[in-house]
Short mmCIF file of C-alpha atoms in Angstrom, two decimals:
data_model
loop_
_atom_site.label_atom_id
_atom_site.label_comp_id
_atom_site.label_asym_id
_atom_site.label_seq_id
_atom_site.Cartn_x
_atom_site.Cartn_y
_atom_site.Cartn_z
CA UNK A 1 0.00 0.00 0.00
CA UNK A 2 1.40 3.40 -0.98
CA UNK A 3 0.77 6.36 1.28
CA UNK A 4 0.58 9.96 0.18
CA UNK A 5 3.56 11.74 1.70
CA UNK A 6 2.88 15.11 0.14
CA UNK A 7 3.71 18.17 2.20
CA UNK A 8 1.03 20.27 3.84
CA UNK A 9 1.14 24.06 3.51
CA UNK A 10 1.17 25.88 6.83
CA UNK A 11 0.30 29.57 6.92
CA UNK A 12 2.19 31.51 9.59
CA UNK A 13 1.09 34.82 11.08
CA UNK A 14 3.01 37.04 13.48
CA UNK A 15 0.52 39.53 14.88
CA UNK A 16 1.95 42.48 16.83
CA UNK A 17 -0.62 44.27 18.95
CA UNK A 18 -0.90 46.60 21.90
CA UNK A 19 -0.73 44.81 25.23
CA UNK A 20 -4.45 44.56 25.80
CA UNK A 21 -6.38 41.78 27.59
CA UNK A 22 -8.88 41.69 24.72
CA UNK A 23 -6.33 41.33 21.93
CA UNK A 24 -5.91 37.55 22.01
CA UNK A 25 -9.61 36.63 22.01
CA UNK A 26 -10.31 39.16 19.26
CA UNK A 27 -7.52 37.75 17.08
CA UNK A 28 -8.68 34.18 17.72
CA UNK A 29 -12.24 35.19 16.86
CA UNK A 30 -11.16 36.04 13.30
CA UNK A 31 -10.35 32.36 12.75
CA UNK A 32 -13.19 31.00 14.91
CA UNK A 33 -15.79 32.82 12.78
CA UNK A 34 -14.62 30.60 9.91
CA UNK A 35 -14.68 27.45 12.12
CA UNK A 36 -10.88 27.24 12.07
CA UNK A 37 -8.63 26.31 14.99
CA UNK A 38 -4.95 27.30 14.89
CA UNK A 39 -2.54 24.40 14.60
CA UNK A 40 -0.11 26.25 16.86
CA UNK A 41 -0.39 29.46 18.88
CA UNK A 42 2.22 31.13 21.04
CA UNK A 43 2.21 34.59 22.52
CA UNK A 44 4.67 36.73 24.43
CA UNK A 45 4.80 40.28 25.69
CA UNK A 46 7.85 42.09 24.34
CA UNK A 47 8.02 45.59 25.82
CA UNK A 48 4.80 47.36 24.88
CA UNK A 49 3.84 44.76 22.26
CA UNK A 50 1.89 41.53 22.51
CA UNK A 51 3.29 39.22 19.83
CA UNK A 52 1.05 36.34 18.78
CA UNK A 53 2.55 33.72 16.48
CA UNK A 54 -0.14 31.63 14.84
CA UNK A 55 0.13 28.66 12.47
CA UNK A 56 -2.73 27.26 10.41
CA UNK A 57 -2.11 23.96 8.60
CA UNK A 58 -3.85 23.49 5.27
CA UNK A 59 -4.76 27.15 4.80
CA UNK A 60 -4.54 28.21 1.16
CA UNK A 61 -2.46 31.25 0.21
CA UNK A 62 -5.52 33.31 -0.76
CA UNK A 63 -7.24 32.60 2.56
CA UNK A 64 -4.06 33.47 4.48
CA UNK A 65 -3.88 36.81 2.67
CA UNK A 66 -7.52 37.46 3.55
CA UNK A 67 -6.93 36.74 7.25
CA UNK A 68 -3.82 38.96 7.25
CA UNK A 69 -5.89 41.85 5.85
CA UNK A 70 -8.65 41.34 8.42
CA UNK A 71 -6.17 41.15 11.29
CA UNK A 72 -4.34 44.24 10.04
CA UNK A 73 -7.55 46.28 10.19
CA UNK A 74 -8.07 45.61 13.89
CA UNK A 75 -7.55 48.80 15.95
CA UNK A 76 -5.18 47.21 18.50
CA UNK A 77 -3.03 45.48 15.86
CA UNK A 78 0.11 47.36 14.85
CA UNK A 79 1.57 44.90 12.33
CA UNK A 80 0.87 41.52 10.74
CA UNK A 81 3.73 39.52 9.21
CA UNK A 82 2.98 36.43 7.14
CA UNK A 83 4.95 33.52 5.80
CA UNK A 84 4.34 29.92 4.83
CA UNK A 85 6.12 26.62 5.22
CA UNK A 86 5.60 23.05 4.10
CA UNK A 87 5.58 20.15 6.51
CA UNK A 88 5.58 16.45 5.85
CA UNK A 89 3.17 14.12 7.65
CA UNK A 90 4.65 12.51 10.78
CA UNK A 91 4.60 9.04 9.17
CA UNK A 92 6.67 10.29 6.21
CA UNK A 93 9.31 11.74 8.53
CA UNK A 94 9.43 8.52 10.57
CA UNK A 95 9.85 6.42 7.40
CA UNK A 96 12.76 8.53 6.13
#
């Protein structure tokens, strides 16, 4: 039996916002409204900035650009950086 070991696209967002208790739930809500759950989420306060690094596996480039625009329009958000990476399924890495 042959398995599909194709890579999955992962959209990455680095959202820089004012340190505000409402920033994280508002950013998460952007994805939740579309019934999406981040694959990975980390956040840290760096000086006067709350930096949220978010990864979404399987998110197409066009959708990632849409989310970046929506996030960038939020009043507490100062900057949104985006990138993408490809990851292999765990079984493909184990077989290598």
